[in-house]
mmCIF file of C-alpha atoms in Angstrom:
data_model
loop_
_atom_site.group_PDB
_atom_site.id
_atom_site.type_symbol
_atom_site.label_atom_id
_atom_site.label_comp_id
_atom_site.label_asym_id
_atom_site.label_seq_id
_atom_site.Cartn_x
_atom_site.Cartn_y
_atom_site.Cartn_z
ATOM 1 C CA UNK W 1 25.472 2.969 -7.096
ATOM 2 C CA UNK W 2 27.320 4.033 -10.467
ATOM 3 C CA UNK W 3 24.042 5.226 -11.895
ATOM 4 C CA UNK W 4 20.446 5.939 -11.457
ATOM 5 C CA UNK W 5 18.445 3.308 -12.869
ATOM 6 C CA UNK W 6 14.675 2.547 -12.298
ATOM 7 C CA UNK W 7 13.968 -1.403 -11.799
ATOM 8 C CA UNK W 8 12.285 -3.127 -13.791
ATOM 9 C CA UNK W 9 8.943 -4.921 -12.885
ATOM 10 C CA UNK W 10 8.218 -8.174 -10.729
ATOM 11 C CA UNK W 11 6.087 -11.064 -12.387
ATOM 12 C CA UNK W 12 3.694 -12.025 -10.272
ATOM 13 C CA UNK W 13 3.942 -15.518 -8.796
ATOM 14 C CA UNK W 14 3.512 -18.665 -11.200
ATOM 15 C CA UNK W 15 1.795 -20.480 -7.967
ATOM 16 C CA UNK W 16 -0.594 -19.621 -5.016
ATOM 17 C CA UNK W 17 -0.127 -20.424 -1.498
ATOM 18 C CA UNK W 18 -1.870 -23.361 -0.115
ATOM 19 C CA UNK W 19 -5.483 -22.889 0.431
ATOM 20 C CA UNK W 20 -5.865 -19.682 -2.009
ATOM 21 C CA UNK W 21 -8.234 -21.323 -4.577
ATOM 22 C CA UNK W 22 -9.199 -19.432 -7.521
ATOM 23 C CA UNK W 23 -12.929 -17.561 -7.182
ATOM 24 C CA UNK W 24 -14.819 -20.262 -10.103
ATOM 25 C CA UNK W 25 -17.068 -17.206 -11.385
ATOM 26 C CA UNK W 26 -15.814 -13.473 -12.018
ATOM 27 C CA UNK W 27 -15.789 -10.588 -14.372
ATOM 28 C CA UNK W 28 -12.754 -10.320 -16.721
ATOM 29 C CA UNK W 29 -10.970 -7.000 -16.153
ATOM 30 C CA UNK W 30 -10.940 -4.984 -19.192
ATOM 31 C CA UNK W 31 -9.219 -1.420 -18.345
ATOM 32 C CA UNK W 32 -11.320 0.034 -21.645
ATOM 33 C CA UNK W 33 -14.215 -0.523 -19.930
ATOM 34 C CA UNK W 34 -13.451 -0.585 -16.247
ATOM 35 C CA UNK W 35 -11.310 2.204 -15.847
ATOM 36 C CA UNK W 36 -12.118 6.009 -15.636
ATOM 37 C CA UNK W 37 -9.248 7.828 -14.097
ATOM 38 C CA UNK W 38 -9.534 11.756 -13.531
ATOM 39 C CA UNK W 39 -6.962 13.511 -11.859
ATOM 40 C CA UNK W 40 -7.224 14.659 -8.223
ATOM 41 C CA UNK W 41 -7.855 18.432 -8.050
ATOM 42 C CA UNK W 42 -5.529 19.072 -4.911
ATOM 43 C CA UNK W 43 -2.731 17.798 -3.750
ATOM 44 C CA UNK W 44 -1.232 18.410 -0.530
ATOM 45 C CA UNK W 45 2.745 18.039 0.411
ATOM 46 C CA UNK W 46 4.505 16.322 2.866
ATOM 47 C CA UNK W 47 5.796 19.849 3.966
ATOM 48 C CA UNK W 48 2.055 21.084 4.112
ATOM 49 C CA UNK W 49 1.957 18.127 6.907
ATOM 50 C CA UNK W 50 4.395 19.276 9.073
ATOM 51 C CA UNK W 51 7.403 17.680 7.968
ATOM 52 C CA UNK W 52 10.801 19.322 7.561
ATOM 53 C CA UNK W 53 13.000 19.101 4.473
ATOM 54 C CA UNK W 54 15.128 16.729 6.151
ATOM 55 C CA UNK W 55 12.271 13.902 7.110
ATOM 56 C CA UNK W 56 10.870 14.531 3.118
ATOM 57 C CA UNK W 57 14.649 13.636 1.980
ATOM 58 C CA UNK W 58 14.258 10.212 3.174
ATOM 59 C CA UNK W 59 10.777 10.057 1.091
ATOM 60 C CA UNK W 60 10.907 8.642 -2.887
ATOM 61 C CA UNK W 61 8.791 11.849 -3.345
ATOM 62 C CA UNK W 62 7.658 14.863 -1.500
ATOM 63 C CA UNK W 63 3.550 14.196 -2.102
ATOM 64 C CA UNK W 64 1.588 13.515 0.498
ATOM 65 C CA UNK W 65 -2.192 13.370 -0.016
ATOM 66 C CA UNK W 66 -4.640 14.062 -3.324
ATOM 67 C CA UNK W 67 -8.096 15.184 -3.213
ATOM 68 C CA UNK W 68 -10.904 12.254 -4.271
ATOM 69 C CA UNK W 69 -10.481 11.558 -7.630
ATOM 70 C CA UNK W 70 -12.233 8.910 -9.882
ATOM 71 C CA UNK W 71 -10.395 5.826 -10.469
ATOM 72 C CA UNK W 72 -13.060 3.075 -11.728
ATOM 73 C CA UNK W 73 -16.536 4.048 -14.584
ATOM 74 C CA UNK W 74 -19.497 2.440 -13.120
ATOM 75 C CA UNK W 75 -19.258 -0.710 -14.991
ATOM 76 C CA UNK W 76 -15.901 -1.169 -12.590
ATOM 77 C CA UNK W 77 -17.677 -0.376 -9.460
ATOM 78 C CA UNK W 78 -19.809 -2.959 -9.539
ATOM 79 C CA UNK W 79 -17.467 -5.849 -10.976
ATOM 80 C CA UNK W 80 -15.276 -4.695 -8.511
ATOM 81 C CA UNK W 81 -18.096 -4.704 -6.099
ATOM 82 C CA UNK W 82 -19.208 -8.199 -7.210
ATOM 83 C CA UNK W 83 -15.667 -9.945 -6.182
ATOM 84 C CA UNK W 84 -15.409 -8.165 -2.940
ATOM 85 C CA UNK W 85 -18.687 -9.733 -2.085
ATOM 86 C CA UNK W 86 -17.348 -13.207 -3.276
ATOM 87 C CA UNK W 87 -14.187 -12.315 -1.109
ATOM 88 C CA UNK W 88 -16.013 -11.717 2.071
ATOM 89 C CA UNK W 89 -15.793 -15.226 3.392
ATOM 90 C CA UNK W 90 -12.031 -15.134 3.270
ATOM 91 C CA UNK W 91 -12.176 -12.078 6.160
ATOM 92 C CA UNK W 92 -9.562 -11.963 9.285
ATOM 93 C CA UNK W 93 -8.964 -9.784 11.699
ATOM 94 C CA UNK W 94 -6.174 -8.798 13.265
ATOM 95 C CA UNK W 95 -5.282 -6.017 16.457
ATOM 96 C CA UNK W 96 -5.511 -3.218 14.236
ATOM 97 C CA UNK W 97 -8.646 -4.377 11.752
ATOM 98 C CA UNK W 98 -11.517 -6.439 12.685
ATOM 99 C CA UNK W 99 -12.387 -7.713 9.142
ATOM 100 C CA UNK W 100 -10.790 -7.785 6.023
ATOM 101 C CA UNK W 101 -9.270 -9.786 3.093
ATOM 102 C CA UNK W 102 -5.552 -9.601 2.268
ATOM 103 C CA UNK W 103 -3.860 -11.813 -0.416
ATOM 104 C CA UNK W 104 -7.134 -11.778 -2.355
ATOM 105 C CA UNK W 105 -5.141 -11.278 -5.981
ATOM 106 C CA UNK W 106 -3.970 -15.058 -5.508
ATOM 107 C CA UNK W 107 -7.692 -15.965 -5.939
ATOM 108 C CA UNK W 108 -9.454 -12.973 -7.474
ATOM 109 C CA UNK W 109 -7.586 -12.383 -11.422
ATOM 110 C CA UNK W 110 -10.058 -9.605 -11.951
ATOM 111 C CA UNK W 111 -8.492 -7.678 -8.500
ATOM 112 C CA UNK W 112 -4.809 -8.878 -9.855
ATOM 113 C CA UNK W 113 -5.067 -7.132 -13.044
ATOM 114 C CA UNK W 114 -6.907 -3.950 -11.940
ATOM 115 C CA UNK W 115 -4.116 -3.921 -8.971
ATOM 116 C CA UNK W 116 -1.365 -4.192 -11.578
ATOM 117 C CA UNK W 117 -3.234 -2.132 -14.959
ATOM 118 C CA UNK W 118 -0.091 -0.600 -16.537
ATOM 119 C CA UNK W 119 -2.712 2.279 -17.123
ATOM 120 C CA UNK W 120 -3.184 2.469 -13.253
ATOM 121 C CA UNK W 121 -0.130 2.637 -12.403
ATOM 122 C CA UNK W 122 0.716 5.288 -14.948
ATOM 123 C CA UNK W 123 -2.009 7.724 -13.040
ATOM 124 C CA UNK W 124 -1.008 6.547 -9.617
ATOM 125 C CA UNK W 125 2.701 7.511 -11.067
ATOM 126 C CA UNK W 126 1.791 11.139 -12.460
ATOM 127 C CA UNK W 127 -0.170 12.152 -9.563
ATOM 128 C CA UNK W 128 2.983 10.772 -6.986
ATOM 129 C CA UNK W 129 5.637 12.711 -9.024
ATOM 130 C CA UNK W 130 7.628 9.942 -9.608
ATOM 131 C CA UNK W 131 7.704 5.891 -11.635
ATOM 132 C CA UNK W 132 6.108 3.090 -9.240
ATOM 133 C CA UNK W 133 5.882 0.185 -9.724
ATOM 134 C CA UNK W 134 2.822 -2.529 -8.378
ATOM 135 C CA UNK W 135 4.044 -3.559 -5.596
ATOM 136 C CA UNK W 136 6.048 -6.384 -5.159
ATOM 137 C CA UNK W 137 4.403 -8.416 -2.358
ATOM 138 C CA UNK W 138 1.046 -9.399 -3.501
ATOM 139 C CA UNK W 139 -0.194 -9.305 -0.404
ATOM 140 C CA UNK W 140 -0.077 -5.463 -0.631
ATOM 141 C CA UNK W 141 -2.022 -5.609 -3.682
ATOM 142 C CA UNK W 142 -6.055 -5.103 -3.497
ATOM 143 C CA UNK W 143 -6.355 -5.326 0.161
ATOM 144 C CA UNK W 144 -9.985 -5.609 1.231
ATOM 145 C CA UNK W 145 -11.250 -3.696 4.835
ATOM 146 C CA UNK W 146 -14.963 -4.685 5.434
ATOM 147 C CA UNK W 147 -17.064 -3.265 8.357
ATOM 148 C CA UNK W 148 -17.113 -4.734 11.525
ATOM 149 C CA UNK W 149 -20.505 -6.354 12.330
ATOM 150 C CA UNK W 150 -20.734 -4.279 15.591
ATOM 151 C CA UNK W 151 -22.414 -0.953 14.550
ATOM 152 C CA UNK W 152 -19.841 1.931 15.599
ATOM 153 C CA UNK W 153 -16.501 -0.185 16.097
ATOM 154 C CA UNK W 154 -14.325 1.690 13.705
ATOM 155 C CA UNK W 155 -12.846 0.163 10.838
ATOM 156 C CA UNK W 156 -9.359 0.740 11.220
ATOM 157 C CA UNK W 157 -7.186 2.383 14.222
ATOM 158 C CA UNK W 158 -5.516 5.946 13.626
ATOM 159 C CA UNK W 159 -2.317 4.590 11.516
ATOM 160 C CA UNK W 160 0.898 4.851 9.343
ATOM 161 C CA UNK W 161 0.404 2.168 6.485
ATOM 162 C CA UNK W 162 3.435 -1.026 5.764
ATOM 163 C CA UNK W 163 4.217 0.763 2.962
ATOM 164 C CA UNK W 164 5.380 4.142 1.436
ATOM 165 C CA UNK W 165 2.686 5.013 -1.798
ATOM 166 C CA UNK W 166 -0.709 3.724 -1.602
ATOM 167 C CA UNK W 167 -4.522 4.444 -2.426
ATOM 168 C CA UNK W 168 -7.870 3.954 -0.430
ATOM 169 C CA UNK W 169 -10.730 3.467 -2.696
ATOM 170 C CA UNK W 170 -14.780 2.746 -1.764
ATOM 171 C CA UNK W 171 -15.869 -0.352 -3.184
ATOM 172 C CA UNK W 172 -19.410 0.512 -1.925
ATOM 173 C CA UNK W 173 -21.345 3.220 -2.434
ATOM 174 C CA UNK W 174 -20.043 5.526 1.114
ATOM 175 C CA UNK W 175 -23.591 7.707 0.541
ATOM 176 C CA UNK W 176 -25.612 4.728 1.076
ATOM 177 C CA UNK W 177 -24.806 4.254 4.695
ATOM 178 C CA UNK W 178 -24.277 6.353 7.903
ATOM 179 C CA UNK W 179 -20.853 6.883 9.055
ATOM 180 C CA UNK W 180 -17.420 4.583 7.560
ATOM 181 C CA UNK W 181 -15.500 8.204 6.944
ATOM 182 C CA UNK W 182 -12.157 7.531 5.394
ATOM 183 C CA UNK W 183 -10.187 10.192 7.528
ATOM 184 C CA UNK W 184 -6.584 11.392 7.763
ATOM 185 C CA UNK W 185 -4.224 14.133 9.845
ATOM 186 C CA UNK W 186 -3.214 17.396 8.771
ATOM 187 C CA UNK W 187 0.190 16.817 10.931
ATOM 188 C CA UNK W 188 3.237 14.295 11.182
ATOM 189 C CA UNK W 189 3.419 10.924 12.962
ATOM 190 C CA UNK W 190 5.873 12.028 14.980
ATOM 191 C CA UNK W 191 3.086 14.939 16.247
ATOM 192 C CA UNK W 192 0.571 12.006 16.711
ATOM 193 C CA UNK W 193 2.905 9.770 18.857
ATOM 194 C CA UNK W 194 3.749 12.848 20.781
ATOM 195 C CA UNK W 195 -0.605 13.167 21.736
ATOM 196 C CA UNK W 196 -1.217 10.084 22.274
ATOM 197 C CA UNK W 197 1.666 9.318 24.553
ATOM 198 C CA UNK W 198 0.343 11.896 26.582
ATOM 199 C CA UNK W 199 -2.952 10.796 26.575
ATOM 200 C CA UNK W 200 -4.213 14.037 24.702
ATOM 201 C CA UNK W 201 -7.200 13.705 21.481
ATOM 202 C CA UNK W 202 -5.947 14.730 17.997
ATOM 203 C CA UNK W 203 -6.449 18.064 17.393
ATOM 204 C CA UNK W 204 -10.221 17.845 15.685
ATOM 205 C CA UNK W 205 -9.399 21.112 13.461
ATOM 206 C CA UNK W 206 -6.655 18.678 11.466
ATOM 207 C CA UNK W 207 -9.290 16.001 10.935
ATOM 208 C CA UNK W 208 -9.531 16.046 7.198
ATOM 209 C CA UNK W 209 -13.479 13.626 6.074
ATOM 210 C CA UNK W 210 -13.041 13.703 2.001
ATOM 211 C CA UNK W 211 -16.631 13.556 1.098
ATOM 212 C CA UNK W 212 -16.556 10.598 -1.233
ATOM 213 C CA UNK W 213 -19.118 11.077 -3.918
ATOM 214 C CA UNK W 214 -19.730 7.549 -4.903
ATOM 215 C CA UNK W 215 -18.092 4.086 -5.479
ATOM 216 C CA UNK W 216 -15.288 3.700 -7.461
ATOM 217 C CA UNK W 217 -13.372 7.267 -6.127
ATOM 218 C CA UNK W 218 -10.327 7.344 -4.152
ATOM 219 C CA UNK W 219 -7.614 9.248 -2.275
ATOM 220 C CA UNK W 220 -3.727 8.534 -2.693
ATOM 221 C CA UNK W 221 -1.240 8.889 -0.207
ATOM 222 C CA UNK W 222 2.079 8.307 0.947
ATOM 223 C CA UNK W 223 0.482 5.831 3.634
ATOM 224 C CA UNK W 224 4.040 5.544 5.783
ATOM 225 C CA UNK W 225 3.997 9.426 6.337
ATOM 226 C CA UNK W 226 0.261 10.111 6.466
ATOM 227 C CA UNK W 227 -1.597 9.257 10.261
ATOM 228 C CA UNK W 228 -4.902 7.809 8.699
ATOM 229 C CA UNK W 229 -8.350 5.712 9.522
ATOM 230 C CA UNK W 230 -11.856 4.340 9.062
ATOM 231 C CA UNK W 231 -14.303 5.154 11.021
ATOM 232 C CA UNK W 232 -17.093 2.727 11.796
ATOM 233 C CA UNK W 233 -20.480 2.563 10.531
ATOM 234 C CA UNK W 234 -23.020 4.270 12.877
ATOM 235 C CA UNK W 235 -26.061 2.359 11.764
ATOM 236 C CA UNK W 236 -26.044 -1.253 10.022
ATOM 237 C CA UNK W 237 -24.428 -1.663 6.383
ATOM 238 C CA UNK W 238 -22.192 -2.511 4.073
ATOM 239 C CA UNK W 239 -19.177 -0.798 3.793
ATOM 240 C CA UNK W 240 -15.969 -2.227 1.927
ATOM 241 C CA UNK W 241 -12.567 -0.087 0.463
ATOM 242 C CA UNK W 242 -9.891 -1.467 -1.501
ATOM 243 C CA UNK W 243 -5.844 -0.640 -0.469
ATOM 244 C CA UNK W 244 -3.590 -0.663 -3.538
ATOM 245 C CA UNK W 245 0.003 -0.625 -2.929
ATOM 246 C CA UNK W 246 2.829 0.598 -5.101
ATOM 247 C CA UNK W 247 6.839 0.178 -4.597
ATOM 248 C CA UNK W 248 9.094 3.453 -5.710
ATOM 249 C CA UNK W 249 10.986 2.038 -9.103
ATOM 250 C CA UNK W 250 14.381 4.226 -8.301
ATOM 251 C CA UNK W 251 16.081 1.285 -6.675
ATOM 252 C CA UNK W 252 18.887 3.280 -5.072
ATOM 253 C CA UNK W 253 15.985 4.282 -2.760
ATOM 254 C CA UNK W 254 15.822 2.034 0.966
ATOM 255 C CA UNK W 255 12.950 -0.582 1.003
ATOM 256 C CA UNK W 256 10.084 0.184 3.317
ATOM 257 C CA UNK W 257 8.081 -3.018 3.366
ATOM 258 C CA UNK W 258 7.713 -3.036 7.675
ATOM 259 C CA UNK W 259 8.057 -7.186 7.268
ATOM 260 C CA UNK W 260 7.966 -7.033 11.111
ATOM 261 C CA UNK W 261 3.841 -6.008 10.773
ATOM 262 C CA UNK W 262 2.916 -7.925 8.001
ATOM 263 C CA UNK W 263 4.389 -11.312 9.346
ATOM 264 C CA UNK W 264 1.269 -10.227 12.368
ATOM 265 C CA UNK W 265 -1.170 -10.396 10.255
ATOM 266 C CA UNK W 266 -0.973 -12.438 7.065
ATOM 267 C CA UNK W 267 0.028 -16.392 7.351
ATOM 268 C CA UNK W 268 3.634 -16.337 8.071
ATOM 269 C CA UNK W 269 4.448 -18.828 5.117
ATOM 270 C CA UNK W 270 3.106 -16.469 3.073
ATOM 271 C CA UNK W 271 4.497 -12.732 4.441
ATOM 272 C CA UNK W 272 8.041 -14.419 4.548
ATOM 273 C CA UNK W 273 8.679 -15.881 1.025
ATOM 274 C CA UNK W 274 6.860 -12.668 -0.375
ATOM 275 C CA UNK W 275 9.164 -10.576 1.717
ATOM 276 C CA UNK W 276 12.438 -13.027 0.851
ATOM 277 C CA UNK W 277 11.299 -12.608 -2.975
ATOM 278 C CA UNK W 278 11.104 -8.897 -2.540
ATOM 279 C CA UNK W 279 14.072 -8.667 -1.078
ATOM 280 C CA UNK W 280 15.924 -10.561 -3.837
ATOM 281 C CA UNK W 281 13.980 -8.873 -6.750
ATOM 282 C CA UNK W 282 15.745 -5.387 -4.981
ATOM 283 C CA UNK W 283 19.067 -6.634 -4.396
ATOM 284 C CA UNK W 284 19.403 -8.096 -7.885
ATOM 285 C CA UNK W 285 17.918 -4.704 -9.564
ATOM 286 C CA UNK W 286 20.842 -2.901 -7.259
ATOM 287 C CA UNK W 287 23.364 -5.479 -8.695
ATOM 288 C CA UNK W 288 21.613 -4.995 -12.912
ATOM 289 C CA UNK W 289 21.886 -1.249 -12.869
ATOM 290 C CA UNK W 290 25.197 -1.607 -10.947
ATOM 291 C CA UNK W 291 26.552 -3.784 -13.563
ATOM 292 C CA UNK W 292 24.988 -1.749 -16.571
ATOM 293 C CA UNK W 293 26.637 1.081 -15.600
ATOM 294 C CA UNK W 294 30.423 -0.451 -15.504
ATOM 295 C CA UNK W 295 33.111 1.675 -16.132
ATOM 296 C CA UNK W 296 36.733 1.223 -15.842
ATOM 297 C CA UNK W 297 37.979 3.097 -12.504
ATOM 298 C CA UNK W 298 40.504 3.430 -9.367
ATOM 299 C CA UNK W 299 37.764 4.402 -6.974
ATOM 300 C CA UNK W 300 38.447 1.262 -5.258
ATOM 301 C CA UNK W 301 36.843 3.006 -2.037
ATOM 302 C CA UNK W 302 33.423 3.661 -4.321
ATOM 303 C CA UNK W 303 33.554 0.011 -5.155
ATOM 304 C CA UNK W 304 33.580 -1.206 -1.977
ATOM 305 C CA UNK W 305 30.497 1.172 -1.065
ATOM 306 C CA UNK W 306 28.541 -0.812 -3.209
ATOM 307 C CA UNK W 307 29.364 -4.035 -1.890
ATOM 308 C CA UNK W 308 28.773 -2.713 1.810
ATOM 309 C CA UNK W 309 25.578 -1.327 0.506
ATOM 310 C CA UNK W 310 24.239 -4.606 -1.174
ATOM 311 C CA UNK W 311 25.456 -6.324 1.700
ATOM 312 C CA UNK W 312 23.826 -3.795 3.972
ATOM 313 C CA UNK W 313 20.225 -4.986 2.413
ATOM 314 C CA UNK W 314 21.611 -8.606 2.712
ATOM 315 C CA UNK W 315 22.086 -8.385 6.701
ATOM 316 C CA UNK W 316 19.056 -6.303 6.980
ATOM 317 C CA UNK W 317 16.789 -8.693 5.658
ATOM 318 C CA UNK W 318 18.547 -11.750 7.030
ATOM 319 C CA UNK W 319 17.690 -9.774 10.506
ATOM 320 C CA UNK W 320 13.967 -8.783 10.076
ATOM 321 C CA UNK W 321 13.966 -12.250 9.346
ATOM 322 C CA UNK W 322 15.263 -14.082 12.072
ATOM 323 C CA UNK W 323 13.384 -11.373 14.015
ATOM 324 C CA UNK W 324 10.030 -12.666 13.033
ATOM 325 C CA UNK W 325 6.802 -12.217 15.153
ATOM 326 C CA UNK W 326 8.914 -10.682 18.147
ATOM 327 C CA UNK W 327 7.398 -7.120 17.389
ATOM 328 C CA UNK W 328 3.702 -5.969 18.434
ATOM 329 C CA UNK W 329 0.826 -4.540 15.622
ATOM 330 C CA UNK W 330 1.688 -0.632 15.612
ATOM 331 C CA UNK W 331 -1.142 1.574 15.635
ATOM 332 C CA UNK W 332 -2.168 5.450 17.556
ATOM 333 C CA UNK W 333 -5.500 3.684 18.531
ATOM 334 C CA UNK W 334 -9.361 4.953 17.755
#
């Protein structure tokens, strides 16, 4: 690359995929009224994980994990609250989640333009230590996790999320039921992998419960580097979170979008033109800021880095996609 350059945003599709109909009767989001954003008192590093400098070089930033902060005022919570329960009959399940709702901006506008409020974003931004952008595949916008209706059957599985910068929020109110602890490892992946391969329990002194204190509060993370779950609900109720994703906006930096999960669980039609637009949106941001930043030279060998590069992406793409639904859904189990 000749320059730095951040890219600049995505519109979100014109058109929705076929049978995402539009909910017929929602709030309108108004960030004035719907947002209340505090910042997280804490927030812990990569390196305070475990990882060394050279893993946290391949990261857009070194952050790892906030403290709860407040993202939504009360009024939010319960629009928000009122559209997830109008989204519940749209619920899958895959091998890692037994119910929830992905895709759900293509028929919810409130979610879409909370998931994409420029003021979000900002916070989400500040708090990372560096510009994101929403993210690019809408599918990775507002995604929905709902109990399971069997009382103690966790939530989610002990993970690494499709994606590098994300947050977990509670749509419900976590105090009004028993168990559903959002929960995540003081330690690497790589230290995870390494127990469970040999059949050995996380160690329960790394086991980090924020106590939520109501609806509407959430915890950010760099979900590809932070081993994370829900835990289920130890008595009947109603427990929902919302996953926002966000994309790094220095384009020099390598995509992490892990099209070889999401084509697993979302319908392929859908994960592989939002992954082939993705793709395209990067490349052509590489080829912008590449072209803005012309200059007359004889580093013939630097030119032909770039090309190698943006043909690098090309290939890669071309290979996750012909490599479609060969892989398995990646988890470290309960």
């Amino acid at each position: 690359m000749t320059q730095t350059a951040l890219a600049k945003p995505l519109d979100f599709p014109t058109g929705r995929p076929h049978g995402f109909a539009p909910l017929e009767n929602e709030p309108q989001f108004d960030a004035q009224r719907h947002l209340q954003i505090e910042m997280p008192d804490e927030i812990l590093s990569l390196s305070a994980l475990g990882y060394s400098d050279a893993e946290i070089a391949e990261c857009p930033t070194p952050f790892g994990v906030t403290s709860i902060f407040r993202v939504l005022s009360d009024e939010g919570a319960a629009c928000l609250l009122d559209v997830a329960r109008q989204l519940e009959q749209f619920t899958t399940s895959n091998a890692r989640i037994a119910r929830n709702v992905r895709g759900a901006v293509y028929r919810s506008k409130f979610l879409r333009d909370l998931c994409q409020s420029p003021e979000l974003t900002a916070a989400i931004s500040k708090i990372c230590g560096t510009p994101l952008l929403p993210h690019t595949l809408p599918h990775q916008l507002g995604h929905l996790n709902y109990n399971p209706l069997e009382v103690g059957e966790n939530v989610d599985k002990w993970h690494v999320d499709t994606l590098r910068i994300d947050f977990v929020m509670f749509v419900t109110d976590p105090k009004s039921v028993e168990g559903g602890e959002f929960q995540y490892y003081k330690g690497t992946k790589a230290e995870v992998a390494a127990l469970k391969a040999d059949g050995k329990p996380l160690d329960p002194e790394k086991i980090v419960s924020p106590a939520m204190p109501g609806p509407g509060y959430a915890v950010v993370q760099q979900g590809n580097m932070v081993v994370h779950r829900a835990k289920g609900l130890t008595a009947p109720g109603e427990r929902i979170t919302m996953v926002n994703g966000y994309v790094p906006q220095d384009i020099e930096f390598p995509d992490f979008s892990r099209f070889d999960q999401l084509y697993l669980v979302d319908p392929k039609d859908v994960a592989a033109s939002e992954y082939t637009r993705h793709m395209k949106w990067m490349a052509r941001e590489r080829i912008d800021a590449q072209l803005e930043g012309f200059e007359f030279s004889e580093d013939t060998a630097k030119m032909a880095e770039e090309f190698e590069s943006l043909s690098a992406l090309m290939l890669e793409t071309a290979k996750e996609l012909r490599n479609a639904g060969t892989a398995t859904v990646e988890h470290f189990g309960d």
